[in-house]
């Protein structure tokens, strides 16, 4: 699905140099590398404040804590997503309120968000799925109208740009009240372990995130609030500084690979190529096609591709309300029809910065043959 080996080989001398710099400094926690990385990512994100932390799930938890989320607050979140945003709501004792997603972009359905708002609603988490932004213009106006907070989970969409008809624009994570991201190795900006960050244009919120990350402490051994221990290692920061310099090229390589897939796959019956939201650029964390359910399901095609040694993945094979851990939310089958349908139709193909035209042609040919078996 990804080719981390190939990507690392292309920047190996700079990576070796970065790691050696950290070893020579013996500064493994905090220090110059972490500070410089935060500043450099801030520049990439048009000056928003960046607070690094241990991973993208922590980033979400810290963001909710900074916004003052408390027990029994309701937080609206999509039913079709990676588990992290739902998990952290539950961990803080708040209540995840699920809503469905749009069938074309897979992003949170804004009308459903507005219908789900009650007087207990504290915030909504928009997950910018697979690399393009949710409809931030609509979400911002809903959030403003109902006085609720807007969180952007941009773990899959770092550097994606939102821009709508009303000229509301900005990079993913900098538009709502607070954004979060992950540097998990396979993300568009990935390190060699775990890492994450919280992004915000509010200096007050940024300060609060920093305090929470550091055991709720601004002055050593003085704890003004309940915090956590969540840090980006200096070695990971040094590695990320190298990778950040290449992020534009990485995203461009992904876009180019996506365009090649489009032209190879568009004519195959039963396959829908990824829809592009005209209000967002796409950084293709995933290239996710849909298999026409009247032909077959995603699992069958995945198995067929596997026989030809082609990896593919179903993100996500079950919506949140079908997960055992969240049975207590008391949803039932049929509550989120789009999410339920997507879990049976979506299929993500190999997508990374090193994908060659030959590889993609091979994948497209095998995919065509796989589909033919059911037609
Ligand atoms: C990867 C991911 C996360 C979690 O990131 P970790 O660093 O693995 O904790 C959260 N949300 C989304 C949408 C993700 O894709």
mmCIF file of C-alpha atoms and ligand atoms in Angstrom:
data_model
loop_
_atom_site.group_PDB
_atom_site.id
_atom_site.type_symbol
_atom_site.label_atom_id
_atom_site.label_comp_id
_atom_site.label_asym_id
_atom_site.label_seq_id
_atom_site.Cartn_x
_atom_site.Cartn_y
_atom_site.Cartn_z
ATOM 1 C CA UNK A 1 0.000 0.000 0.000
ATOM 2 C CA UNK A 2 2.908 2.315 0.733
ATOM 3 C CA UNK A 3 6.605 2.277 -0.148
ATOM 4 C CA UNK A 4 8.415 3.766 2.839
ATOM 5 C CA UNK A 5 11.634 2.012 1.823
ATOM 6 C CA UNK A 6 11.721 3.783 -1.541
ATOM 7 C CA UNK A 7 10.889 7.159 -0.066
ATOM 8 C CA UNK A 8 13.527 6.848 2.656
ATOM 9 C CA UNK A 9 16.189 5.815 0.129
ATOM 10 C CA UNK A 10 15.614 9.059 -1.779
ATOM 11 C CA UNK A 11 16.412 11.208 1.289
ATOM 12 C CA UNK A 12 18.726 8.863 3.181
ATOM 13 C CA UNK A 13 21.781 11.184 3.514
ATOM 14 C CA UNK A 14 19.661 14.030 4.942
ATOM 15 C CA UNK A 15 17.929 11.617 7.341
ATOM 16 C CA UNK A 16 21.253 10.204 8.539
ATOM 17 C CA UNK A 17 22.529 13.721 9.066
ATOM 18 C CA UNK A 18 19.388 14.706 11.021
ATOM 19 C CA UNK A 19 19.588 11.674 13.316
ATOM 20 C CA UNK A 20 23.328 12.215 13.865
ATOM 21 C CA UNK A 21 22.601 15.829 14.845
ATOM 22 C CA UNK A 22 20.259 14.639 17.609
ATOM 23 C CA UNK A 23 22.748 12.018 18.839
ATOM 24 C CA UNK A 24 25.514 14.614 18.940
ATOM 25 C CA UNK A 25 23.329 16.986 20.920
ATOM 26 C CA UNK A 26 22.129 14.281 23.390
ATOM 27 C CA UNK A 27 18.910 16.256 23.513
ATOM 28 C CA UNK A 28 16.254 13.569 23.082
ATOM 29 C CA UNK A 29 13.227 15.374 24.499
ATOM 30 C CA UNK A 30 12.269 18.882 23.371
ATOM 31 C CA UNK A 31 15.025 21.296 22.424
ATOM 32 C CA UNK A 32 16.021 22.882 19.126
ATOM 33 C CA UNK A 33 14.733 20.163 16.756
ATOM 34 C CA UNK A 34 11.209 20.143 18.185
ATOM 35 C CA UNK A 35 11.025 23.936 18.306
ATOM 36 C CA UNK A 36 12.331 24.325 14.754
ATOM 37 C CA UNK A 37 9.963 21.688 13.411
ATOM 38 C CA UNK A 38 6.979 23.383 15.068
ATOM 39 C CA UNK A 39 8.043 26.715 13.545
ATOM 40 C CA UNK A 40 8.591 25.224 10.100
ATOM 41 C CA UNK A 41 5.233 23.439 10.111
ATOM 42 C CA UNK A 42 3.645 26.678 11.294
ATOM 43 C CA UNK A 43 5.098 28.433 8.235
ATOM 44 C CA UNK A 44 3.702 25.678 5.985
ATOM 45 C CA UNK A 45 0.312 26.193 7.667
ATOM 46 C CA UNK A 46 0.283 29.947 7.013
ATOM 47 C CA UNK A 47 1.406 30.942 10.498
ATOM 48 C CA UNK A 48 -1.000 28.898 12.660
ATOM 49 C CA UNK A 49 0.388 27.884 16.066
ATOM 50 C CA UNK A 50 1.676 24.303 16.133
ATOM 51 C CA UNK A 51 2.018 22.227 19.311
ATOM 52 C CA UNK A 52 3.629 18.856 18.703
ATOM 53 C CA UNK A 53 2.606 15.800 20.719
ATOM 54 C CA UNK A 54 3.012 12.021 20.802
ATOM 55 C CA UNK A 55 0.474 10.950 18.149
ATOM 56 C CA UNK A 56 -2.642 11.984 16.270
ATOM 57 C CA UNK A 57 -5.019 10.397 18.775
ATOM 58 C CA UNK A 58 -3.451 12.331 21.653
ATOM 59 C CA UNK A 59 -3.707 15.473 19.515
ATOM 60 C CA UNK A 60 -7.491 14.984 19.328
ATOM 61 C CA UNK A 61 -7.779 14.353 23.062
ATOM 62 C CA UNK A 62 -5.666 17.398 23.911
ATOM 63 C CA UNK A 63 -7.688 19.564 21.504
ATOM 64 C CA UNK A 64 -10.925 18.505 23.224
ATOM 65 C CA UNK A 65 -9.399 19.142 26.648
ATOM 66 C CA UNK A 66 -8.216 22.602 25.557
ATOM 67 C CA UNK A 67 -11.752 23.399 24.409
ATOM 68 C CA UNK A 68 -12.998 22.447 27.871
ATOM 69 C CA UNK A 69 -14.969 19.340 26.886
ATOM 70 C CA UNK A 70 -16.561 17.826 29.985
ATOM 71 C CA UNK A 71 -18.553 14.786 31.034
ATOM 72 C CA UNK A 72 -21.925 14.588 29.289
ATOM 73 C CA UNK A 73 -21.054 17.132 26.603
ATOM 74 C CA UNK A 74 -22.186 15.916 23.200
ATOM 75 C CA UNK A 75 -19.664 15.923 20.356
ATOM 76 C CA UNK A 76 -20.829 15.307 16.801
ATOM 77 C CA UNK A 77 -18.592 13.025 14.753
ATOM 78 C CA UNK A 78 -18.949 11.083 11.475
ATOM 79 C CA UNK A 79 -19.994 7.404 11.587
ATOM 80 C CA UNK A 80 -17.546 6.626 8.766
ATOM 81 C CA UNK A 81 -14.060 7.357 10.088
ATOM 82 C CA UNK A 82 -10.978 5.953 11.756
ATOM 83 C CA UNK A 83 -11.771 5.296 15.425
ATOM 84 C CA UNK A 84 -9.586 7.986 17.068
ATOM 85 C CA UNK A 85 -12.023 10.926 17.121
ATOM 86 C CA UNK A 86 -14.770 8.768 18.647
ATOM 87 C CA UNK A 87 -12.432 7.112 21.113
ATOM 88 C CA UNK A 88 -11.153 10.333 22.665
ATOM 89 C CA UNK A 89 -14.676 11.688 23.133
ATOM 90 C CA UNK A 90 -15.584 8.519 25.037
ATOM 91 C CA UNK A 91 -12.354 8.618 27.061
ATOM 92 C CA UNK A 92 -13.191 12.116 28.305
ATOM 93 C CA UNK A 93 -16.619 10.915 29.436
ATOM 94 C CA UNK A 94 -18.390 12.950 26.768
ATOM 95 C CA UNK A 95 -20.924 11.487 24.357
ATOM 96 C CA UNK A 96 -20.116 10.798 20.690
ATOM 97 C CA UNK A 97 -23.125 11.713 18.548
ATOM 98 C CA UNK A 98 -22.748 10.016 15.180
ATOM 99 C CA UNK A 99 -23.916 11.453 11.884
ATOM 100 C CA UNK A 100 -23.768 10.111 8.357
ATOM 101 C CA UNK A 101 -21.403 11.218 5.565
ATOM 102 C CA UNK A 102 -21.880 12.305 1.953
ATOM 103 C CA UNK A 103 -21.879 9.408 -0.516
ATOM 104 C CA UNK A 104 -19.441 11.084 -2.943
ATOM 105 C CA UNK A 105 -16.755 12.751 -0.789
ATOM 106 C CA UNK A 106 -17.187 10.446 2.266
ATOM 107 C CA UNK A 107 -16.982 13.582 4.448
ATOM 108 C CA UNK A 108 -19.369 14.610 7.224
ATOM 109 C CA UNK A 109 -22.905 15.507 6.079
ATOM 110 C CA UNK A 110 -23.469 19.148 7.099
ATOM 111 C CA UNK A 111 -27.282 18.920 7.118
ATOM 112 C CA UNK A 112 -27.026 15.875 9.394
ATOM 113 C CA UNK A 113 -24.714 17.852 11.686
ATOM 114 C CA UNK A 114 -27.230 20.653 12.023
ATOM 115 C CA UNK A 115 -30.074 18.201 12.760
ATOM 116 C CA UNK A 116 -28.006 16.491 15.468
ATOM 117 C CA UNK A 117 -27.372 19.667 17.469
ATOM 118 C CA UNK A 118 -28.983 19.838 20.926
ATOM 119 C CA UNK A 119 -28.435 22.184 23.861
ATOM 120 C CA UNK A 120 -25.756 19.764 25.117
ATOM 121 C CA UNK A 121 -23.703 19.930 21.898
ATOM 122 C CA UNK A 122 -20.254 21.288 22.607
ATOM 123 C CA UNK A 123 -18.426 20.649 19.363
ATOM 124 C CA UNK A 124 -18.281 18.909 16.018
ATOM 125 C CA UNK A 125 -15.258 17.025 14.711
ATOM 126 C CA UNK A 126 -14.845 17.146 10.932
ATOM 127 C CA UNK A 127 -12.552 14.371 9.719
ATOM 128 C CA UNK A 128 -10.999 15.394 6.387
ATOM 129 C CA UNK A 129 -11.158 11.880 5.009
ATOM 130 C CA UNK A 130 -8.628 10.423 2.541
ATOM 131 C CA UNK A 131 -7.075 13.812 1.715
ATOM 132 C CA UNK A 132 -9.741 16.363 1.002
ATOM 133 C CA UNK A 133 -11.462 18.848 3.255
ATOM 134 C CA UNK A 134 -15.009 18.571 4.553
ATOM 135 C CA UNK A 135 -17.346 21.439 3.636
ATOM 136 C CA UNK A 136 -15.759 23.928 6.022
ATOM 137 C CA UNK A 137 -17.814 26.911 4.865
ATOM 138 C CA UNK A 138 -21.102 25.258 5.843
ATOM 139 C CA UNK A 139 -19.623 23.768 9.012
ATOM 140 C CA UNK A 140 -18.222 27.127 10.133
ATOM 141 C CA UNK A 141 -21.561 28.864 9.680
ATOM 142 C CA UNK A 142 -23.402 26.056 11.521
ATOM 143 C CA UNK A 143 -20.853 26.221 14.354
ATOM 144 C CA UNK A 144 -21.182 29.989 14.581
ATOM 145 C CA UNK A 145 -24.987 29.954 14.473
ATOM 146 C CA UNK A 146 -25.240 27.396 17.281
ATOM 147 C CA UNK A 147 -22.209 28.589 19.232
ATOM 148 C CA UNK A 148 -20.366 25.284 19.119
ATOM 149 C CA UNK A 149 -16.688 24.543 18.492
ATOM 150 C CA UNK A 150 -15.308 23.139 15.250
ATOM 151 C CA UNK A 151 -12.416 20.665 15.327
ATOM 152 C CA UNK A 152 -10.642 19.482 12.173
ATOM 153 C CA UNK A 153 -8.991 16.067 12.183
ATOM 154 C CA UNK A 154 -6.468 16.593 9.412
ATOM 155 C CA UNK A 155 -4.417 13.418 9.953
ATOM 156 C CA UNK A 156 -5.150 12.437 6.326
ATOM 157 C CA UNK A 157 -5.205 15.887 4.750
ATOM 158 C CA UNK A 158 -2.182 17.885 5.862
ATOM 159 C CA UNK A 159 -1.623 20.826 3.469
ATOM 160 C CA UNK A 160 -4.908 20.296 1.646
ATOM 161 C CA UNK A 161 -6.465 23.668 0.789
ATOM 162 C CA UNK A 162 -10.126 24.572 1.239
ATOM 163 C CA UNK A 163 -11.580 27.413 -0.840
ATOM 164 C CA UNK A 164 -15.250 28.041 -1.560
ATOM 165 C CA UNK A 165 -17.488 30.339 -3.620
ATOM 166 C CA UNK A 166 -17.574 32.867 -0.794
ATOM 167 C CA UNK A 167 -13.787 32.995 -0.872
ATOM 168 C CA UNK A 168 -13.490 31.417 2.496
ATOM 169 C CA UNK A 169 -10.181 29.615 2.317
ATOM 170 C CA UNK A 170 -7.323 28.131 4.264
ATOM 171 C CA UNK A 171 -5.202 25.072 4.835
ATOM 172 C CA UNK A 172 -6.794 22.042 6.499
ATOM 173 C CA UNK A 173 -6.609 22.394 10.262
ATOM 174 C CA UNK A 174 -6.418 26.192 10.297
ATOM 175 C CA UNK A 175 -10.049 27.024 9.467
ATOM 176 C CA UNK A 176 -12.059 25.785 12.446
ATOM 177 C CA UNK A 177 -11.255 26.496 16.110
ATOM 178 C CA UNK A 178 -8.585 23.834 16.326
ATOM 179 C CA UNK A 179 -7.010 21.180 14.097
ATOM 180 C CA UNK A 180 -5.085 17.993 14.744
ATOM 181 C CA UNK A 181 -2.763 15.818 12.730
ATOM 182 C CA UNK A 182 -0.725 12.615 12.886
ATOM 183 C CA UNK A 183 2.803 11.803 11.736
ATOM 184 C CA UNK A 184 2.232 8.022 11.710
ATOM 185 C CA UNK A 185 4.759 6.623 9.179
ATOM 186 C CA UNK A 186 2.256 6.076 6.357
ATOM 187 C CA UNK A 187 0.609 9.521 6.569
ATOM 188 C CA UNK A 188 1.472 12.111 3.912
ATOM 189 C CA UNK A 189 3.932 13.678 6.372
ATOM 190 C CA UNK A 190 5.129 10.684 8.378
ATOM 191 C CA UNK A 191 7.996 10.138 10.812
ATOM 192 C CA UNK A 192 9.724 6.881 11.795
ATOM 193 C CA UNK A 193 7.478 6.118 14.737
ATOM 194 C CA UNK A 194 4.580 7.950 16.351
ATOM 195 C CA UNK A 195 4.011 11.688 16.306
ATOM 196 C CA UNK A 196 1.246 14.251 16.127
ATOM 197 C CA UNK A 197 0.391 17.921 16.445
ATOM 198 C CA UNK A 198 -2.355 20.350 17.359
ATOM 199 C CA UNK A 199 -2.872 23.352 15.093
ATOM 200 C CA UNK A 200 -4.739 26.543 15.910
ATOM 201 C CA UNK A 201 -4.807 30.212 14.984
ATOM 202 C CA UNK A 202 -5.781 31.083 18.588
ATOM 203 C CA UNK A 203 -2.806 31.943 20.771
ATOM 204 C CA UNK A 204 -4.851 31.209 23.898
ATOM 205 C CA UNK A 205 -5.788 27.714 22.711
ATOM 206 C CA UNK A 206 -2.202 27.032 21.590
ATOM 207 C CA UNK A 207 -0.922 28.004 25.040
ATOM 208 C CA UNK A 208 -3.530 25.796 26.648
ATOM 209 C CA UNK A 209 -2.517 22.814 24.460
ATOM 210 C CA UNK A 210 1.114 23.269 25.420
ATOM 211 C CA UNK A 211 0.229 23.287 29.096
ATOM 212 C CA UNK A 212 -1.982 20.192 28.794
ATOM 213 C CA UNK A 213 0.731 18.273 26.866
ATOM 214 C CA UNK A 214 3.172 19.046 29.654
ATOM 215 C CA UNK A 215 1.280 17.542 32.656
ATOM 216 C CA UNK A 216 -0.894 20.658 32.937
ATOM 217 C CA UNK A 217 2.161 22.631 33.932
ATOM 218 C CA UNK A 218 3.537 25.984 32.812
ATOM 219 C CA UNK A 219 6.015 26.345 35.636
ATOM 220 C CA UNK A 220 7.963 23.253 36.591
ATOM 221 C CA UNK A 221 6.333 21.254 39.421
ATOM 222 C CA UNK A 222 3.391 23.637 39.480
ATOM 223 C CA UNK A 223 0.269 22.094 37.938
ATOM 224 C CA UNK A 224 -2.562 24.457 37.116
ATOM 225 C CA UNK A 225 -4.804 21.813 35.539
ATOM 226 C CA UNK A 226 -5.034 18.094 34.826
ATOM 227 C CA UNK A 227 -2.789 17.349 31.883
ATOM 228 C CA UNK A 228 -1.130 14.476 30.073
ATOM 229 C CA UNK A 229 2.398 13.555 29.017
ATOM 230 C CA UNK A 230 2.441 13.761 25.244
ATOM 231 C CA UNK A 231 5.580 14.745 23.357
ATOM 232 C CA UNK A 232 7.109 14.436 19.913
ATOM 233 C CA UNK A 233 10.589 12.882 20.288
ATOM 234 C CA UNK A 234 13.479 15.105 19.163
ATOM 235 C CA UNK A 235 14.650 12.380 16.735
ATOM 236 C CA UNK A 236 11.205 12.292 15.106
ATOM 237 C CA UNK A 237 11.177 16.101 14.897
ATOM 238 C CA UNK A 238 14.568 16.063 13.145
ATOM 239 C CA UNK A 239 13.282 13.463 10.659
ATOM 240 C CA UNK A 240 10.082 15.424 10.084
ATOM 241 C CA UNK A 241 12.108 18.574 9.295
ATOM 242 C CA UNK A 242 13.689 16.694 6.381
ATOM 243 C CA UNK A 243 10.367 15.299 5.191
ATOM 244 C CA UNK A 244 8.520 18.606 5.538
ATOM 245 C CA UNK A 245 10.878 20.136 2.960
ATOM 246 C CA UNK A 246 9.574 17.522 0.499
ATOM 247 C CA UNK A 247 5.891 17.650 1.438
ATOM 248 C CA UNK A 248 4.877 19.686 -1.621
ATOM 249 C CA UNK A 249 6.644 17.208 -3.913
ATOM 250 C CA UNK A 250 5.164 14.248 -2.029
ATOM 251 C CA UNK A 251 1.638 15.603 -2.373
ATOM 252 C CA UNK A 252 2.287 16.391 -6.032
ATOM 253 C CA UNK A 253 3.508 12.832 -6.663
ATOM 254 C CA UNK A 254 0.334 11.498 -5.044
ATOM 255 C CA UNK A 255 -1.853 13.782 -7.171
ATOM 256 C CA UNK A 256 -0.055 12.669 -10.300
ATOM 257 C CA UNK A 257 -0.520 9.010 -9.379
ATOM 258 C CA UNK A 258 -4.222 9.704 -8.726
ATOM 259 C CA UNK A 259 -4.634 11.293 -12.159
ATOM 260 C CA UNK A 260 -2.990 8.248 -13.737
ATOM 261 C CA UNK A 261 -5.329 5.894 -11.863
ATOM 262 C CA UNK A 262 -8.289 8.004 -13.014
ATOM 263 C CA UNK A 263 -7.445 7.613 -16.672
ATOM 264 C CA UNK A 264 -6.696 3.902 -16.296
ATOM 265 C CA UNK A 265 -9.846 3.085 -14.334
ATOM 266 C CA UNK A 266 -12.523 5.454 -15.565
ATOM 267 C CA UNK A 267 -13.645 3.187 -18.388
ATOM 268 C CA UNK A 268 -13.918 0.026 -16.274
ATOM 269 C CA UNK A 269 -17.586 -0.748 -15.626
ATOM 270 C CA UNK A 270 -18.596 -1.059 -11.989
ATOM 271 C CA UNK A 271 -15.824 1.211 -10.687
ATOM 272 C CA UNK A 272 -16.292 4.783 -9.486
ATOM 273 C CA UNK A 273 -13.083 6.783 -9.181
ATOM 274 C CA UNK A 274 -12.715 9.225 -6.260
ATOM 275 C CA UNK A 275 -14.986 12.257 -6.477
ATOM 276 C CA UNK A 276 -13.205 15.609 -6.189
ATOM 277 C CA UNK A 277 -14.838 18.216 -3.997
ATOM 278 C CA UNK A 278 -14.528 21.436 -6.004
ATOM 279 C CA UNK A 279 -14.052 23.351 -2.751
ATOM 280 C CA UNK A 280 -10.936 21.453 -1.709
ATOM 281 C CA UNK A 281 -7.655 20.340 -3.130
ATOM 282 C CA UNK A 282 -6.950 16.632 -2.664
ATOM 283 C CA UNK A 283 -3.681 15.306 -1.230
ATOM 284 C CA UNK A 284 -4.656 11.650 -1.765
ATOM 285 C CA UNK A 285 -3.727 10.093 1.518
ATOM 286 C CA UNK A 286 -5.839 7.319 -0.003
ATOM 287 C CA UNK A 287 -7.027 6.691 -3.536
ATOM 288 C CA UNK A 288 -10.381 5.101 -2.800
ATOM 289 C CA UNK A 289 -12.597 3.657 -5.501
ATOM 290 C CA UNK A 290 -16.114 2.315 -5.068
ATOM 291 C CA UNK A 291 -17.241 -1.049 -6.406
ATOM 292 C CA UNK A 292 -20.802 -1.124 -7.732
ATOM 293 C CA UNK A 293 -22.590 -3.282 -5.121
ATOM 294 C CA UNK A 294 -24.864 -4.786 -7.783
ATOM 295 C CA UNK A 295 -21.725 -6.414 -9.253
ATOM 296 C CA UNK A 296 -19.916 -7.599 -6.124
ATOM 297 C CA UNK A 297 -18.573 -6.344 -2.794
ATOM 298 C CA UNK A 298 -15.212 -4.793 -1.948
ATOM 299 C CA UNK A 299 -14.000 -7.881 -0.050
ATOM 300 C CA UNK A 300 -14.276 -10.101 -3.126
ATOM 301 C CA UNK A 301 -12.277 -7.688 -5.279
ATOM 302 C CA UNK A 302 -9.693 -7.274 -2.536
ATOM 303 C CA UNK A 303 -9.222 -11.065 -2.378
ATOM 304 C CA UNK A 304 -8.963 -11.266 -6.142
ATOM 305 C CA UNK A 305 -6.259 -8.564 -6.219
ATOM 306 C CA UNK A 306 -4.401 -10.330 -3.436
ATOM 307 C CA UNK A 307 -4.072 -13.395 -5.689
ATOM 308 C CA UNK A 308 -2.108 -11.181 -8.101
ATOM 309 C CA UNK A 309 0.046 -9.895 -5.200
ATOM 310 C CA UNK A 310 -1.631 -6.510 -5.261
ATOM 311 C CA UNK A 311 -2.363 -5.089 -1.834
ATOM 312 C CA UNK A 312 -5.561 -3.124 -1.319
ATOM 313 C CA UNK A 313 -7.419 -2.074 1.810
ATOM 314 C CA UNK A 314 -10.923 -1.423 3.033
ATOM 315 C CA UNK A 315 -11.011 1.821 4.982
ATOM 316 C CA UNK A 316 -13.279 1.283 6.838
ATOM 317 C CA UNK A 317 -14.828 -2.213 6.908
ATOM 318 C CA UNK A 318 -17.432 -1.242 9.522
ATOM 319 C CA UNK A 319 -18.936 2.090 10.542
ATOM 320 C CA UNK A 320 -18.552 3.170 14.174
ATOM 321 C CA UNK A 321 -22.049 2.144 15.290
ATOM 322 C CA UNK A 322 -21.309 -1.457 14.271
ATOM 323 C CA UNK A 323 -18.252 -1.608 16.555
ATOM 324 C CA UNK A 324 -18.741 -3.576 19.751
ATOM 325 C CA UNK A 325 -17.062 -0.934 21.940
ATOM 326 C CA UNK A 326 -19.695 1.599 20.882
ATOM 327 C CA UNK A 327 -22.792 -0.608 21.210
ATOM 328 C CA UNK A 328 -23.636 1.420 24.276
ATOM 329 C CA UNK A 329 -24.408 4.379 22.015
ATOM 330 C CA UNK A 330 -27.589 2.515 21.139
ATOM 331 C CA UNK A 331 -27.602 2.979 17.409
ATOM 332 C CA UNK A 332 -28.973 0.296 15.126
ATOM 333 C CA UNK A 333 -28.468 -0.991 11.616
ATOM 334 C CA UNK A 334 -29.989 1.425 9.137
ATOM 335 C CA UNK A 335 -29.240 4.557 11.193
ATOM 336 C CA UNK A 336 -26.404 5.638 8.881
ATOM 337 C CA UNK A 337 -27.189 4.127 5.485
ATOM 338 C CA UNK A 338 -24.435 5.899 3.557
ATOM 339 C CA UNK A 339 -21.708 4.825 5.999
ATOM 340 C CA UNK A 340 -23.079 1.277 6.049
ATOM 341 C CA UNK A 341 -23.104 1.112 2.268
ATOM 342 C CA UNK A 342 -19.601 2.596 1.937
ATOM 343 C CA UNK A 343 -18.139 -0.045 4.243
ATOM 344 C CA UNK A 344 -19.154 -2.616 1.591
ATOM 345 C CA UNK A 345 -18.180 -0.645 -1.533
ATOM 346 C CA UNK A 346 -14.958 1.288 -0.828
ATOM 347 C CA UNK A 347 -11.564 -0.063 -1.795
ATOM 348 C CA UNK A 348 -8.289 1.830 -1.382
ATOM 349 C CA UNK A 349 -5.573 1.035 -3.894
ATOM 350 C CA UNK A 350 -1.809 1.341 -3.334
ATOM 351 C CA UNK A 351 -1.020 5.064 -3.060
ATOM 352 C CA UNK A 352 2.352 6.571 -2.225
ATOM 353 C CA UNK A 353 5.066 8.839 -3.530
ATOM 354 C CA UNK A 354 7.029 6.129 -5.361
ATOM 355 C CA UNK A 355 4.219 4.577 -7.402
ATOM 356 C CA UNK A 356 5.290 4.043 -11.033
ATOM 357 C CA UNK A 357 3.137 4.174 -14.171
ATOM 358 C CA UNK A 358 4.002 0.493 -14.811
ATOM 359 C CA UNK A 359 2.810 -0.538 -11.370
ATOM 360 C CA UNK A 360 -0.419 1.358 -11.848
ATOM 361 C CA UNK A 361 -1.027 -0.173 -15.274
ATOM 362 C CA UNK A 362 -0.538 -3.632 -13.777
ATOM 363 C CA UNK A 363 -2.960 -2.831 -10.944
ATOM 364 C CA UNK A 364 -5.559 -1.464 -13.387
ATOM 365 C CA UNK A 365 -5.287 -4.523 -15.649
ATOM 366 C CA UNK A 366 -5.719 -6.948 -12.767
ATOM 367 C CA UNK A 367 -8.600 -4.914 -11.386
ATOM 368 C CA UNK A 368 -10.333 -5.029 -14.750
ATOM 369 C CA UNK A 369 -9.954 -8.817 -14.830
ATOM 370 C CA UNK A 370 -11.178 -9.150 -11.253
ATOM 371 C CA UNK A 371 -14.347 -7.176 -12.004
ATOM 372 C CA UNK A 372 -14.961 -9.213 -15.181
ATOM 373 C CA UNK A 373 -15.397 -12.346 -13.071
ATOM 374 C CA UNK A 374 -18.645 -10.958 -11.711
ATOM 375 C CA UNK A 375 -20.025 -9.274 -14.835
HETATM 376 C C1 LIG B 1 -4.167 8.151 11.571
HETATM 377 C C2 LIG B 1 -5.361 8.869 12.036
HETATM 378 C C3 LIG B 1 -5.526 9.278 13.371
HETATM 379 C C4 LIG B 1 -4.643 8.827 14.491
HETATM 380 O O1 LIG B 1 -3.333 9.060 14.405
HETATM 381 P P1 LIG B 1 -2.288 8.260 15.323
HETATM 382 O O2 LIG B 1 -1.059 9.073 15.186
HETATM 383 O O3 LIG B 1 -2.162 6.891 14.789
HETATM 384 O O4 LIG B 1 -2.812 8.282 16.727
HETATM 385 C C5 LIG B 1 -6.632 10.038 13.694
HETATM 386 N N1 LIG B 1 -7.539 10.363 12.778
HETATM 387 C C6 LIG B 1 -7.441 9.967 11.504
HETATM 388 C C7 LIG B 1 -8.486 10.382 10.536
HETATM 389 C C8 LIG B 1 -6.366 9.200 11.093
HETATM 390 O O5 LIG B 1 -6.284 8.793 9.814
#
